């Protein structure tokens, strides 16, 4: 996968951000351990998400793994003896990594997981929190919690059930089995499967399309879909109304209409 300019390192370079042409990229960069996530990497991931969130030039964020063999192979198991050896330690560990995942869950910009190789455990959590999952043919997916004796938390399972349904969620969780990308596509875990050598180009093309579309219209879709997925009693219909009003009163909507009439490409500003 080619490098992009404006590189910034987090967690001693084990998390890297790059920005080009409205697209932000976060790379999990611990290839010797198949990009297993240490607590320091979770924290660096949170800092990277925050930096790209606050960068006005970034309109969409791609997450990927370095090395071609893994997206993320899960939490770094070598830290478990010290940080996750019982319920109390596990709760503290969970809080530290969950805080970073919460940033991704509530992320205001569209996110894409670009998956090549192993996507396991905590890697699945990250991928399932992304808005869209695009995978290479040679990818493998699984949640080996039952093989390690770990309880996979509410949020991870909620996303799994909403993507693949309760029966596939049970099969995956009870067995800890790994499935390939063809099966992942069939059960709705990923949206697209692409030949390995075209994965990055195809993912960037989708990101480029998103980055050139009207940001407020995308935000309206993102907010509304998130509310659709909530229980009716928890839904914030006011937020949907507010973004709908902002969108329909925006300069970008005027630009979109005008560009169509002028038969030219619109230039959206996000306001
Ligand atoms: N935590 C810590 N280290 C990990 C890791 C993880 N989640 N996943 C891989 N590694 C390390 C291995 O220990 C190995 O280290 P070593 O070179 O010092 O021996 C290195 O990464 C390469 O892994 P290896 O198993 O030799 O590569 P592989 O390509 O044959 O298999 C995996 C890759 C990801 C399938 C395999 O490493 C694996 O099953 N990892 C654990 C996955 C898991 O249980 N994740 C859930 C954690 S909650």
XYZ file of C-alpha atoms and ligand atoms in Angstrom:
319
model
C 0.000 0.000 0.000
C 1.507 3.350 -0.975
C 2.430 5.996 1.565
C 0.606 9.291 1.772
C 2.101 12.657 2.778
C 1.693 14.456 6.162
C 2.530 11.438 8.284
C 2.153 11.663 12.101
C 3.151 8.897 14.561
C 1.345 7.877 17.771
C 2.192 5.141 20.300
C 5.875 5.148 19.273
C 4.956 4.821 15.591
C 2.723 1.783 16.123
C -0.187 3.961 15.034
C 0.334 6.290 12.074
C -1.922 8.905 10.525
C -1.643 10.321 7.024
C -3.760 12.914 5.236
C -4.135 13.634 1.524
C -6.913 15.150 -0.584
C -9.582 15.098 2.117
C -8.840 11.472 3.108
C -7.325 10.625 6.508
C -5.694 7.227 6.995
C -4.952 5.479 10.298
C -2.513 2.571 10.028
C -2.148 -0.063 12.768
C 1.584 -0.564 12.500
C 2.814 -3.483 14.572
C 3.288 -6.043 11.773
C 5.640 -8.318 13.766
C 2.694 -9.077 16.050
C 0.135 -9.042 13.229
C -0.897 -5.569 14.460
C -2.030 -6.867 17.867
C -3.232 -3.904 19.930
C -1.396 -3.057 23.162
C -3.003 -0.585 25.587
C -0.515 2.024 24.356
C -1.746 1.399 20.800
C -5.385 1.761 21.885
C -4.467 5.112 23.416
C -2.515 6.165 20.320
C -5.484 5.093 18.204
C -7.703 7.424 20.257
C -5.260 10.301 19.759
C -5.108 9.606 16.018
C -8.917 9.550 15.749
C -9.112 12.838 17.637
C -6.465 14.495 15.440
C -8.241 13.496 12.207
C -11.623 14.434 13.663
C -10.329 17.934 14.431
C -8.575 18.374 11.060
C -11.027 20.309 8.896
C -9.334 19.117 5.711
C -10.287 15.493 6.506
C -13.711 14.392 5.275
C -13.407 10.612 5.571
C -11.133 8.254 7.540
C -9.763 4.882 6.408
C -8.317 2.392 8.921
C -5.877 -0.276 7.719
C -3.203 -2.650 8.986
C 0.478 -2.525 8.003
C 2.400 -5.490 6.615
C -0.241 -7.113 4.401
C -0.846 -10.034 6.802
C -3.348 -8.535 9.251
C -5.779 -5.706 9.823
C -5.581 -6.240 13.600
C -5.071 -9.675 15.212
C -6.879 -8.596 18.393
C -5.690 -7.329 21.721
C -2.026 -7.982 22.547
C -2.322 -11.219 24.537
C 1.189 -10.791 25.984
C -0.189 -7.928 28.140
C -3.006 -10.050 29.609
C -1.004 -11.628 32.446
C -0.257 -8.172 33.836
C -3.302 -6.120 32.795
C -6.219 -8.480 32.276
C -5.711 -11.470 34.582
C -9.008 -11.248 36.520
C -12.360 -9.447 36.536
C -11.125 -6.285 38.294
C -8.029 -5.925 36.091
C -10.120 -6.718 33.046
C -12.616 -3.999 33.931
C -9.834 -1.407 34.151
C -8.276 -2.703 30.917
C -11.685 -2.631 29.234
C -12.286 0.974 30.287
C -8.980 2.122 28.804
C -9.606 0.516 25.420
C -13.369 1.187 25.423
C -12.767 4.936 25.759
C -10.964 4.886 22.409
C -13.589 2.699 20.755
C -16.284 5.112 21.989
C -14.564 7.840 19.972
C -14.943 5.691 16.870
C -18.534 4.737 17.719
C -19.527 8.423 17.875
C -17.225 9.589 15.116
C -18.662 12.571 13.235
C -16.988 11.704 9.906
C -17.497 8.614 7.730
C -15.107 5.737 8.465
C -13.961 2.770 6.363
C -12.142 -0.365 7.545
C -9.794 -1.585 4.783
C -9.111 -5.198 5.795
C -6.300 -7.402 4.495
C -5.363 -10.598 6.294
C -6.402 -11.447 9.851
C -9.174 -9.447 11.467
C -9.662 -11.027 14.885
C -11.080 -10.228 18.325
C -10.484 -6.532 19.064
C -9.728 -6.066 15.345
C -13.282 -7.176 14.617
C -14.512 -4.652 17.181
C -12.705 -1.862 15.340
C -13.882 -3.079 11.929
C -17.484 -3.452 13.097
C -17.464 0.101 14.479
C -16.459 1.486 11.081
C -19.281 2.658 8.828
C -18.145 0.422 5.945
C -15.910 -2.684 5.685
C -13.973 -3.476 2.511
C -11.864 -6.634 2.544
C -9.209 -8.321 0.432
C -9.907 -11.841 -0.863
C -7.336 -13.409 1.460
C -8.828 -12.016 4.690
C -9.882 -14.089 7.701
C -12.380 -13.056 10.358
C -13.051 -14.405 13.817
C -13.605 -13.716 17.496
C -11.586 -16.335 19.415
C -12.886 -15.221 22.848
C -14.097 -18.766 23.695
C -10.637 -20.141 22.893
C -9.076 -17.733 25.414
C -11.788 -17.684 28.081
C -12.726 -14.035 27.507
C -16.212 -12.502 27.694
C -16.641 -10.333 24.581
C -18.496 -7.187 25.727
C -21.959 -5.794 25.021
C -20.923 -3.279 22.371
C -18.917 -5.757 20.317
C -21.739 -8.288 20.358
C -24.384 -5.676 19.648
C -22.563 -4.733 16.449
C -21.954 -8.349 15.517
C -25.633 -9.240 15.973
C -26.776 -6.189 14.039
C -24.484 -7.089 11.116
C -24.831 -10.879 10.890
C -27.882 -11.735 13.048
C -28.011 -13.726 16.306
C -27.480 -17.215 14.823
C -24.242 -16.423 13.007
C -23.138 -14.420 16.061
C -23.653 -17.548 18.190
C -21.867 -19.829 15.726
C -18.876 -17.474 15.572
C -18.783 -16.932 19.354
C -19.396 -20.533 20.503
C -16.797 -22.024 18.137
C -14.251 -19.183 17.881
C -13.989 -20.280 14.235
C -12.406 -18.189 11.513
C -14.308 -17.494 8.294
C -12.929 -16.317 4.968
C -13.944 -13.181 3.101
C -16.403 -14.988 0.804
C -18.373 -16.180 3.811
C -17.978 -12.795 5.548
C -19.475 -11.137 2.476
C -22.337 -13.621 2.318
C -23.366 -13.115 5.947
C -23.096 -9.311 5.786
C -19.989 -8.854 7.910
C -18.244 -6.971 5.083
C -19.731 -4.952 2.248
C -17.199 -5.650 -0.508
C -14.460 -8.151 -1.268
C -11.706 -7.034 -3.645
C -8.658 -8.839 -5.119
C -5.681 -8.247 -2.807
C -3.693 -6.112 -5.249
C -6.666 -3.818 -5.929
C -7.860 -3.400 -2.318
C -6.088 -0.123 -1.579
C -6.978 1.518 -4.906
C -10.650 0.512 -4.616
C -10.845 1.672 -0.995
C -9.233 5.018 -1.862
C -11.654 5.430 -4.796
C -14.637 5.004 -2.459
C -13.054 7.394 0.059
C -12.376 9.948 -2.705
C -16.015 9.777 -3.817
C -17.192 10.330 -0.243
C -14.746 13.207 0.281
C -16.059 14.997 -2.820
C -19.732 14.632 -1.864
C -21.607 17.108 0.336
C -20.354 16.669 3.949
C -23.623 17.763 5.561
C -25.671 15.327 3.473
C -23.293 12.519 4.531
C -23.507 13.648 8.160
C -27.316 13.623 7.919
C -27.221 10.042 6.629
C -24.728 8.978 9.316
C -26.729 10.525 12.177
C -30.067 9.235 10.910
C -28.845 5.659 10.332
C -27.334 5.631 13.856
C -30.706 6.714 15.275
C -32.554 4.065 13.216
C -30.373 1.432 14.942
C -31.282 2.643 18.454
C -34.296 1.509 20.441
C -37.254 3.737 19.648
C -37.293 5.092 23.223
C -33.644 6.191 22.953
C -33.929 7.866 19.553
C -33.014 11.538 19.213
C -35.443 12.754 16.545
C -34.406 16.362 17.343
C -30.856 15.632 16.162
C -32.247 14.250 12.888
C -34.411 17.327 12.423
C -31.485 19.675 13.215
C -29.092 18.119 10.699
C -31.897 17.941 8.118
C -32.544 21.674 8.505
C -28.822 22.527 8.411
C -28.456 20.463 5.243
C -31.450 21.834 3.361
C -30.534 25.450 4.276
C -26.852 24.969 3.365
C -24.763 26.749 0.759
C -23.765 23.249 -0.395
C -27.365 22.384 -1.318
C -27.507 25.598 -3.386
C -24.172 24.619 -4.966
C -25.428 21.075 -5.673
C -28.553 22.360 -7.446
C -26.651 25.015 -9.376
C -23.877 22.642 -10.450
C -26.451 20.183 -11.765
C -28.142 22.914 -13.815
C -24.743 24.196 -15.051
C -23.683 20.632 -15.947
C -20.474 20.961 -13.869
C -18.967 19.169 -10.870
C -20.098 20.703 -7.544
C -17.547 22.132 -5.088
C -18.832 21.453 -1.585
C -17.588 23.346 1.476
C -19.442 21.521 4.257
C -21.639 24.499 5.136
N -1.289 -10.801 20.787
C 0.033 -10.894 20.953
N 0.856 -11.378 20.023
C 0.333 -11.785 18.869
C -1.061 -11.729 18.629
C -1.885 -11.202 19.656
N -3.213 -11.058 19.508
N -1.292 -12.204 17.389
C -0.104 -12.547 16.885
N 0.866 -12.312 17.776
C 2.317 -12.561 17.616
C 2.652 -14.030 17.764
O 2.775 -14.373 19.117
C 3.945 -14.104 16.995
O 4.971 -13.630 17.822
P 6.458 -14.270 17.754
O 6.955 -13.949 16.377
O 7.205 -13.559 18.844
O 6.282 -15.746 17.978
C 3.762 -13.091 15.885
O 2.689 -12.242 16.297
C 3.358 -13.712 14.562
O 2.269 -14.573 14.821
P 2.179 -16.064 14.246
O 1.173 -16.799 15.060
O 3.540 -16.655 14.147
O 1.652 -15.727 12.770
P 0.614 -16.510 11.883
O 0.543 -15.718 10.622
O 0.959 -17.949 11.807
O -0.777 -16.402 12.677
C -2.578 -15.283 13.858
C -1.379 -15.155 12.878
C -3.089 -13.849 14.044
C -3.667 -16.167 13.255
C -2.115 -15.917 15.191
O -0.961 -15.218 15.632
C -3.155 -15.833 16.278
O -4.016 -16.694 16.336
N -3.059 -14.800 17.137
C -3.953 -14.629 18.267
C -5.284 -14.115 17.794
C -6.246 -13.919 18.960
O -6.500 -14.803 19.745
N -6.787 -12.702 19.045
C -7.745 -12.331 20.046
C -7.060 -11.669 21.177
S -8.269 -11.170 22.383
